[in-house]
PDB file of N, CA and C in Angstrom:
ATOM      1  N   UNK M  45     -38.644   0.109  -4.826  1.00 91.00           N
ATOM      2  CA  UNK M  45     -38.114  -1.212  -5.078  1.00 91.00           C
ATOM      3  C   UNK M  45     -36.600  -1.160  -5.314  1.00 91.00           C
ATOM      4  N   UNK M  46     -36.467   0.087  -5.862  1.00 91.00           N
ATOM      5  CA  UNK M  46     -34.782   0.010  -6.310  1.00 91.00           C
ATOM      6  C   UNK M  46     -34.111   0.215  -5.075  1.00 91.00           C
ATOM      7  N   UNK M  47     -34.652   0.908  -3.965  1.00 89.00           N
ATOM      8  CA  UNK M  47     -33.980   0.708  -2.381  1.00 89.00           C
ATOM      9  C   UNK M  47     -33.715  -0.542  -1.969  1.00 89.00           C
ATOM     10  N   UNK M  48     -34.885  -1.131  -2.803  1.00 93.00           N
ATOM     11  CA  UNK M  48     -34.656  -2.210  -1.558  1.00 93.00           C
ATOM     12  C   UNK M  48     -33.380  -3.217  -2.246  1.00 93.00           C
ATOM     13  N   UNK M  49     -33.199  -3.192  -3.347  1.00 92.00           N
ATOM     14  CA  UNK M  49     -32.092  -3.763  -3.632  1.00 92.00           C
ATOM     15  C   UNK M  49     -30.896  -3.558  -3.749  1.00 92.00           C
ATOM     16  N   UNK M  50     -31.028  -1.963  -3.481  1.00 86.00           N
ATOM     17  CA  UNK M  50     -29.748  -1.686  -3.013  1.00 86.00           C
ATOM     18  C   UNK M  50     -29.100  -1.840  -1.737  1.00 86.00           C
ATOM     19  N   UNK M  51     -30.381  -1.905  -0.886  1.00 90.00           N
ATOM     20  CA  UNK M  51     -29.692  -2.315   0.785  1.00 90.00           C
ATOM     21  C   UNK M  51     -29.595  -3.672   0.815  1.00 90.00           C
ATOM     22  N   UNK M  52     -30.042  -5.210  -0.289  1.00 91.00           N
ATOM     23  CA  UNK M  52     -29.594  -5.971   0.193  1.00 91.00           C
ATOM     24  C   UNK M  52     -28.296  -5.750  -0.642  1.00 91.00           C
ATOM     25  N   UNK M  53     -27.924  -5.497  -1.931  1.00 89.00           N
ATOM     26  CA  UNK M  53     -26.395  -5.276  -2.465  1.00 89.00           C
ATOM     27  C   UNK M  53     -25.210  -4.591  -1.507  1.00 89.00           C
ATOM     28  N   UNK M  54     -25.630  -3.824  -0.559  1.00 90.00           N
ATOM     29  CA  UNK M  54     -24.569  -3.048   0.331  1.00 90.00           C
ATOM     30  C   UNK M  54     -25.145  -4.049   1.598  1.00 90.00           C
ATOM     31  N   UNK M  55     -25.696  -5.473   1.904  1.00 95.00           N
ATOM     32  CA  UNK M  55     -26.071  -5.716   3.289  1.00 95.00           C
ATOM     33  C   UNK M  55     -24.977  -7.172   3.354  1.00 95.00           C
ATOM     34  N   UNK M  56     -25.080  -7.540   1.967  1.00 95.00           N
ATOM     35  CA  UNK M  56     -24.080  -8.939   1.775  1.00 95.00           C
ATOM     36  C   UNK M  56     -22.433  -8.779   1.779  1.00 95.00           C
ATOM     37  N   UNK M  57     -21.950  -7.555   1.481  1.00 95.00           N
ATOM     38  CA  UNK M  57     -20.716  -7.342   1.870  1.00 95.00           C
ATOM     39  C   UNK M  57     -20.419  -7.002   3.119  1.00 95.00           C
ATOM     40  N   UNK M  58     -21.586  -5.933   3.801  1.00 94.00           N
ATOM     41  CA  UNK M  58     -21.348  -6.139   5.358  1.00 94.00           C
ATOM     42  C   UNK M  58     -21.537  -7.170   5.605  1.00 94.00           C
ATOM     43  N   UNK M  59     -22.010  -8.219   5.947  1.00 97.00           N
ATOM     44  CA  UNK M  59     -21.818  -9.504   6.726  1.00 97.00           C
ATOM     45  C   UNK M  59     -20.672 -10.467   6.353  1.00 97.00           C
ATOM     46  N   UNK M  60     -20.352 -10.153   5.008  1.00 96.00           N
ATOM     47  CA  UNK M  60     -18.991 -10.825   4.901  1.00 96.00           C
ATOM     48  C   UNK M  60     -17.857  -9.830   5.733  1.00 96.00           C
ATOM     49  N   UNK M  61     -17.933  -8.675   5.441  1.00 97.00           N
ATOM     50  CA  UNK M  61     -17.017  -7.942   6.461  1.00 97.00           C
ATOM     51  C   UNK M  61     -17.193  -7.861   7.853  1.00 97.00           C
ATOM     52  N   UNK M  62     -18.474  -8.140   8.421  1.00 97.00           N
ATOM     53  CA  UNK M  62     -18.615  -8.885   9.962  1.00 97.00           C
ATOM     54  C   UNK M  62     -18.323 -10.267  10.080  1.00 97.00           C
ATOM     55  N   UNK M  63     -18.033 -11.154   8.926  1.00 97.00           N
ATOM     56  CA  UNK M  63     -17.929 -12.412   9.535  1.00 97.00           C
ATOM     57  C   UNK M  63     -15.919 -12.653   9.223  1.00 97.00           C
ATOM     58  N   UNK M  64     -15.569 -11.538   8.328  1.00 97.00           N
ATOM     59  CA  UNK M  64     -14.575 -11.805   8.261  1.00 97.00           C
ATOM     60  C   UNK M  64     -13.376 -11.007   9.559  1.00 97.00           C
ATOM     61  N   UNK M  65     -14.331 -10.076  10.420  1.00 97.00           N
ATOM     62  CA  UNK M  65     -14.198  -9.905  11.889  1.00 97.00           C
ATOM     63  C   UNK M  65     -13.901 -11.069  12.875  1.00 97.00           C
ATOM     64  N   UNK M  66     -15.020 -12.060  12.399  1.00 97.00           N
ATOM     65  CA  UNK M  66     -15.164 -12.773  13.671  1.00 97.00           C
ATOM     66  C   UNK M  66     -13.642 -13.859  13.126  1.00 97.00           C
ATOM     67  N   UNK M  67     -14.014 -13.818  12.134  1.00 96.00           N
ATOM     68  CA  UNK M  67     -12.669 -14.750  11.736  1.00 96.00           C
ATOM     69  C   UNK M  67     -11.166 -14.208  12.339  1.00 96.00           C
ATOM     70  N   UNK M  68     -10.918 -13.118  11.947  1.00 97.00           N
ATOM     71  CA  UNK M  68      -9.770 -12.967  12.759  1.00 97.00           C
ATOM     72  C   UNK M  68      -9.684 -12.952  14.007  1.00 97.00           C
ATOM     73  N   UNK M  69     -10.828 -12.368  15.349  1.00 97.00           N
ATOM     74  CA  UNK M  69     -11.227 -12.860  16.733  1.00 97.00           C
ATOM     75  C   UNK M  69     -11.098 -14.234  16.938  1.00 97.00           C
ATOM     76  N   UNK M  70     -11.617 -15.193  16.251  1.00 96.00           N
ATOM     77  CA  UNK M  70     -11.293 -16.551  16.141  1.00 96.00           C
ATOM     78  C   UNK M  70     -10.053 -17.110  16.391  1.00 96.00           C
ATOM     79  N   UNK M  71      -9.270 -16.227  15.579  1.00 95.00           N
ATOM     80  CA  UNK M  71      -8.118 -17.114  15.170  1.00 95.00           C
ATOM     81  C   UNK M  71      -7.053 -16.354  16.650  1.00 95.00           C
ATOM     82  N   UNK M  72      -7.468 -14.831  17.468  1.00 94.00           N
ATOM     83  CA  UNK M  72      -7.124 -14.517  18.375  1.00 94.00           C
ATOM     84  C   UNK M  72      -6.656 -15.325  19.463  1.00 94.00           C
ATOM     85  N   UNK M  73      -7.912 -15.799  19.513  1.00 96.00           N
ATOM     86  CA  UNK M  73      -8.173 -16.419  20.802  1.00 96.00           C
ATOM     87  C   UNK M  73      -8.107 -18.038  20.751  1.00 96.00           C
ATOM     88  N   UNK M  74      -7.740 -18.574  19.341  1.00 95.00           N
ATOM     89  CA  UNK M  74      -6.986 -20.104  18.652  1.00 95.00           C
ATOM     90  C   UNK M  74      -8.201 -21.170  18.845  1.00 95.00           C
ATOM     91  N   UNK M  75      -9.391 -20.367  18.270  1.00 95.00           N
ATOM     92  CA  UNK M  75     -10.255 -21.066  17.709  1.00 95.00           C
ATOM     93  C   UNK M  75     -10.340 -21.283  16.462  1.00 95.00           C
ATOM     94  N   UNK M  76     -10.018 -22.826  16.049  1.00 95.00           N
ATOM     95  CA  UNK M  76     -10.473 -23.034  14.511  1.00 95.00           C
ATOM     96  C   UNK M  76     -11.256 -23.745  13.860  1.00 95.00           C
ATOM     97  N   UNK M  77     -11.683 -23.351  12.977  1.00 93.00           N
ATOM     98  CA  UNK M  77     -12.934 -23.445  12.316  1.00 93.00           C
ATOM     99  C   UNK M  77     -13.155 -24.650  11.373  1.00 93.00           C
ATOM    100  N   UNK M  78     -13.460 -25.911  11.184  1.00 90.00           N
ATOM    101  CA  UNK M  78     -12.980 -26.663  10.626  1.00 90.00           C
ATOM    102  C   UNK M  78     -12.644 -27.047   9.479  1.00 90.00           C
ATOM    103  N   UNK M  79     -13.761 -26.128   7.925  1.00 92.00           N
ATOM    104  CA  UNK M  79     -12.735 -26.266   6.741  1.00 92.00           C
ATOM    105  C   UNK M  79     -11.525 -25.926   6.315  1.00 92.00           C
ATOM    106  N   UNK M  80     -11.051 -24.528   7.695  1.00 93.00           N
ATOM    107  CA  UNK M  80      -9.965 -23.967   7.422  1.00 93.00           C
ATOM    108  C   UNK M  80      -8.464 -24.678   7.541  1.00 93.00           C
ATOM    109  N   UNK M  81      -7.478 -24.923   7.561  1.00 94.00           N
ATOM    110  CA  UNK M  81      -6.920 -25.738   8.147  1.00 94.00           C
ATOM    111  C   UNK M  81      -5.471 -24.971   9.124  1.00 94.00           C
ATOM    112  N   UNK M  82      -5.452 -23.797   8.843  1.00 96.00           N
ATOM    113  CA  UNK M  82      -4.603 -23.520   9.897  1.00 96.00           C
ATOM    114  C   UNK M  82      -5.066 -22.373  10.358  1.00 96.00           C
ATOM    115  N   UNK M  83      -4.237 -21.521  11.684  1.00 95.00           N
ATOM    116  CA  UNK M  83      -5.165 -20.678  12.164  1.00 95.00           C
ATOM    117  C   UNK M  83      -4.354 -19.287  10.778  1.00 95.00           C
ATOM    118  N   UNK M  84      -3.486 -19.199  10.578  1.00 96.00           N
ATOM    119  CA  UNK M  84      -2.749 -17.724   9.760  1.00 96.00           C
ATOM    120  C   UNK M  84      -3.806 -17.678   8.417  1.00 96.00           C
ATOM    121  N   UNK M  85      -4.172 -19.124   7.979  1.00 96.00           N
ATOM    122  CA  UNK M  85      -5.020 -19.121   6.783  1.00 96.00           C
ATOM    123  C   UNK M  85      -6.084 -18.341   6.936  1.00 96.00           C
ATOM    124  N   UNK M  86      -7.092 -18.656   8.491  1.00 96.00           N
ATOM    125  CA  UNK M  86      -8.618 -18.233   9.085  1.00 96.00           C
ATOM    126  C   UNK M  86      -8.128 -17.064   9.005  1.00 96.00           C
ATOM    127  N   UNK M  87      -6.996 -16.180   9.611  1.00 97.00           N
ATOM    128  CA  UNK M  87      -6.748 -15.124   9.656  1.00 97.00           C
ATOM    129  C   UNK M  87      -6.862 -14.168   7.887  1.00 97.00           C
ATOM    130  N   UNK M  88      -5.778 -14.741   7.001  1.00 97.00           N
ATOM    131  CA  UNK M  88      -5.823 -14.200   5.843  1.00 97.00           C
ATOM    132  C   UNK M  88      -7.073 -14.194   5.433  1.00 97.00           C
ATOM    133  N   UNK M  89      -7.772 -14.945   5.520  1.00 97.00           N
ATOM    134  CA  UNK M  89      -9.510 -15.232   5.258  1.00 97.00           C
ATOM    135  C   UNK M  89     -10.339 -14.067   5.490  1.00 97.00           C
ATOM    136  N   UNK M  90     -10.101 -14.010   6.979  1.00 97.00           N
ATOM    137  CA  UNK M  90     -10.877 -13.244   7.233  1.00 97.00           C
ATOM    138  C   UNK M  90     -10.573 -11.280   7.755  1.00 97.00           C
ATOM    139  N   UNK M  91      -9.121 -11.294   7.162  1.00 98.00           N
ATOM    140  CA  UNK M  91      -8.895 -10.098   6.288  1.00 98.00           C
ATOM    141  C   UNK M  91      -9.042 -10.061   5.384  1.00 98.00           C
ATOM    142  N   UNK M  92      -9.366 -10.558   4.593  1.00 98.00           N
ATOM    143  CA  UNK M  92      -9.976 -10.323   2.965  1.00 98.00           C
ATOM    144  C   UNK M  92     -11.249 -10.318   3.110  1.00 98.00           C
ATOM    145  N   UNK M  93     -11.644 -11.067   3.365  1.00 97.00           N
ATOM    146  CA  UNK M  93     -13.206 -10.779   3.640  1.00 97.00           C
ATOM    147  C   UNK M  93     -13.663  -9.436   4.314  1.00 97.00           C
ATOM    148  N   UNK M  94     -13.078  -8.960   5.176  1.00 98.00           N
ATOM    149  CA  UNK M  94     -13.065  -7.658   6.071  1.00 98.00           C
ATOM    150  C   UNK M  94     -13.084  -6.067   4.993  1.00 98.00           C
ATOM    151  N   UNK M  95     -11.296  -6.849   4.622  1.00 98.00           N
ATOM    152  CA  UNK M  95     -11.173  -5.696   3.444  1.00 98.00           C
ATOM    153  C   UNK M  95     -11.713  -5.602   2.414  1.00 98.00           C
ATOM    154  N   UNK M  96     -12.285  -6.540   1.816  1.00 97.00           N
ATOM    155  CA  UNK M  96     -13.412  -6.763   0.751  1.00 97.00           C
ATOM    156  C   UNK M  96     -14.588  -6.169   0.664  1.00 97.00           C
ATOM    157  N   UNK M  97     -15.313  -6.211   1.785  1.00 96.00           N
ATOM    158  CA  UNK M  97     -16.772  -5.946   2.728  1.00 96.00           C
ATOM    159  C   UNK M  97     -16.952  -4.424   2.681  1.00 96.00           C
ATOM    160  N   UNK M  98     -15.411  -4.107   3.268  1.00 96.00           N
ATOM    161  CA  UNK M  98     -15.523  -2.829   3.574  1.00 96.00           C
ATOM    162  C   UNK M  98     -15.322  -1.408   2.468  1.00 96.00           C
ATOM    163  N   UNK M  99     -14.332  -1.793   2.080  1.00 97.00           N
ATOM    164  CA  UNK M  99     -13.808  -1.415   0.278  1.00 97.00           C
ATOM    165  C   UNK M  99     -15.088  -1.429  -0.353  1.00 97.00           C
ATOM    166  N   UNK M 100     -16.056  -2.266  -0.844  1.00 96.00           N
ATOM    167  CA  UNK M 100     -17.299  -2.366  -1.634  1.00 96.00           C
ATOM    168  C   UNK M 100     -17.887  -1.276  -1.088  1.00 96.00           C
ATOM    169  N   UNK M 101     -18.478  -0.991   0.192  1.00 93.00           N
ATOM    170  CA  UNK M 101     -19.755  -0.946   1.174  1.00 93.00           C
ATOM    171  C   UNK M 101     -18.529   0.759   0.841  1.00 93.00           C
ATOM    172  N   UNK M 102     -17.748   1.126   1.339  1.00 94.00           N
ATOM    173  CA  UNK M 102     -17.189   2.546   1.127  1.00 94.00           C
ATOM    174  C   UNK M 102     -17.359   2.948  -0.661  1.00 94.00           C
ATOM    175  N   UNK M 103     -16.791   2.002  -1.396  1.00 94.00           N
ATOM    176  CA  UNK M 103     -16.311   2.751  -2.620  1.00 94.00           C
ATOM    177  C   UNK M 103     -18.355   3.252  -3.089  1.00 94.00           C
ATOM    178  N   UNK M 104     -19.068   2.407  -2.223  1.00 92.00           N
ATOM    179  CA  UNK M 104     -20.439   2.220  -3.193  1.00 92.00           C
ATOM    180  C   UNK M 104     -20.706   3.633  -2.554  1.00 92.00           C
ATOM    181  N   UNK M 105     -20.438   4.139  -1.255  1.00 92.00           N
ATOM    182  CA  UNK M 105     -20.956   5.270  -0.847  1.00 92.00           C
ATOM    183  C   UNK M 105     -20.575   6.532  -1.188  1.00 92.00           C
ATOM    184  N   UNK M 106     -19.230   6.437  -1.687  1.00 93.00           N
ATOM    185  CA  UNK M 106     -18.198   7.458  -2.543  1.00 93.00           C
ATOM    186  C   UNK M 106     -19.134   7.719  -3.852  1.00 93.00           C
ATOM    187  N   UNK M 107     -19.050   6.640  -4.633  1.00 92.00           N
ATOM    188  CA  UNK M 107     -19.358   6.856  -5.868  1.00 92.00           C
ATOM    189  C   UNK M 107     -21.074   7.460  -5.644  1.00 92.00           C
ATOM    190  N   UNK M 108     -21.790   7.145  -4.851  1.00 90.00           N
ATOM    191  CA  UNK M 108     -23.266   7.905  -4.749  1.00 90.00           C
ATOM    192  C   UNK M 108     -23.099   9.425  -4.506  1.00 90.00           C
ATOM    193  N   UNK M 109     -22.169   9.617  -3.836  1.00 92.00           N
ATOM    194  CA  UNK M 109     -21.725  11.097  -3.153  1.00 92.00           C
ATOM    195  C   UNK M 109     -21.036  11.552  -3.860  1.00 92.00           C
ATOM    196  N   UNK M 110     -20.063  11.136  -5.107  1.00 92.00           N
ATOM    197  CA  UNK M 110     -19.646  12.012  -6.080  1.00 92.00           C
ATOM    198  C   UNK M 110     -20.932  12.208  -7.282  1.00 92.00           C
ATOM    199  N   UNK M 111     -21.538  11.325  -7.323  1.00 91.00           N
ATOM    200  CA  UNK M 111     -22.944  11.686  -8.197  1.00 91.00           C
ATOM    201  C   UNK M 111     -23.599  12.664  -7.571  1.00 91.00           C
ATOM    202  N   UNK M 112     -23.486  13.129  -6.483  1.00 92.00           N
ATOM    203  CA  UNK M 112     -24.443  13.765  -5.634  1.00 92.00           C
ATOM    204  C   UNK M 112     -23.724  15.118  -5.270  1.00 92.00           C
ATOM    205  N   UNK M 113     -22.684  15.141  -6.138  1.00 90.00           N
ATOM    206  CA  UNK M 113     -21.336  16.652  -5.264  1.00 90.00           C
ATOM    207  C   UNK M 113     -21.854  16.867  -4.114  1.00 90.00           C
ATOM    208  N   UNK M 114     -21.725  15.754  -3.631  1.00 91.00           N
ATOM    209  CA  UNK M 114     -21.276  16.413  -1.613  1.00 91.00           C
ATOM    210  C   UNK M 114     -19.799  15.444  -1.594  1.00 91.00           C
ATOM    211  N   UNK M 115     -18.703  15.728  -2.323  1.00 91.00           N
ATOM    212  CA  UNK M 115     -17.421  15.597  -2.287  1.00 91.00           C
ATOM    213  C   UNK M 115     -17.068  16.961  -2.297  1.00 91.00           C
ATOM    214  N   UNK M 116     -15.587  16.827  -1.760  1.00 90.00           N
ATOM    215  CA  UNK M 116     -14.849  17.933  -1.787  1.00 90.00           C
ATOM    216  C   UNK M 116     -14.543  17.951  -3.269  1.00 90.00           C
ATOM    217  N   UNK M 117     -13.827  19.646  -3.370  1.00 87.00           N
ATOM    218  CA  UNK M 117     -13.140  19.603  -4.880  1.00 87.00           C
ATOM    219  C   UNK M 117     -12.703  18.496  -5.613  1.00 87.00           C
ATOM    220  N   UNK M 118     -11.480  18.133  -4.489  1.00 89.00           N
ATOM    221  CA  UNK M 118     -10.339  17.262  -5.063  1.00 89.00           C
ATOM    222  C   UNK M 118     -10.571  16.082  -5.450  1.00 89.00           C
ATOM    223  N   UNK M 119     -12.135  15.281  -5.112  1.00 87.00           N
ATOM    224  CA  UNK M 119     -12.443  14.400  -5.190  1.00 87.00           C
ATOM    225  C   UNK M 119     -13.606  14.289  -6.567  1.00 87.00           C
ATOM    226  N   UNK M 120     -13.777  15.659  -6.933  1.00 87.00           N
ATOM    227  CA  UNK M 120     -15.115  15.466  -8.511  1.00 87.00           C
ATOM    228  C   UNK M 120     -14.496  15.203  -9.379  1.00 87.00           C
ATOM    229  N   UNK M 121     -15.236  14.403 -10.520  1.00 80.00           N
ATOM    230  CA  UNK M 121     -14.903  14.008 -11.827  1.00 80.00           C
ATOM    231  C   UNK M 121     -14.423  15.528 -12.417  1.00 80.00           C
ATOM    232  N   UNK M 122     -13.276  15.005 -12.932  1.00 74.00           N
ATOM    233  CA  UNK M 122     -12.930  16.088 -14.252  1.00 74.00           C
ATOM    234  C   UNK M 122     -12.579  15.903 -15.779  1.00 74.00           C
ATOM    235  N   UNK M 123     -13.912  15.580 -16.122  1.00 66.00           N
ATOM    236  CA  UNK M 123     -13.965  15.024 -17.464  1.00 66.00           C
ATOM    237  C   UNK M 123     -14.501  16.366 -18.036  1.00 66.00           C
TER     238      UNK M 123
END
């Protein structure tokens, strides 16, 4: 059970970091979206969302893998 809530906790930042993909493709190709109101905004949007998504979904896999020493040296706790 505790899997399973961990894949939806790491499944909701990927889709914000896939939708904050499509947002900047969007704004590529000067499609806009209608609550947004300009296209640089859709863009900032959906780099944060991207970098958000992705940052979570990495730092969550770091921190399992330093619990787990399959990090390098430079990367273990030194408490």
């Amino acid at each position: 059970m505790i899997r399973i809530i961990a894949l939806f906790i790491l499944l909701i930042p990927g889709f914000l970091a896939g939708f904050g993909i499509k947002l900047m493709r969007d704004m590529t190709f000067g499609v806009l979206l209608s609550p947004i109101p300009s296209l640089w905004l859709q863009f900032l949007l959906g780099l944060l969302f991207f970098l958000g998504g992705l940052g979570f979904v990495a730092g969550f896999i770091f921190r399992r893998d330093r619990k787990r020493n399959k990090v390098q040296a430079r990367f273990k706790d030194n408490r």
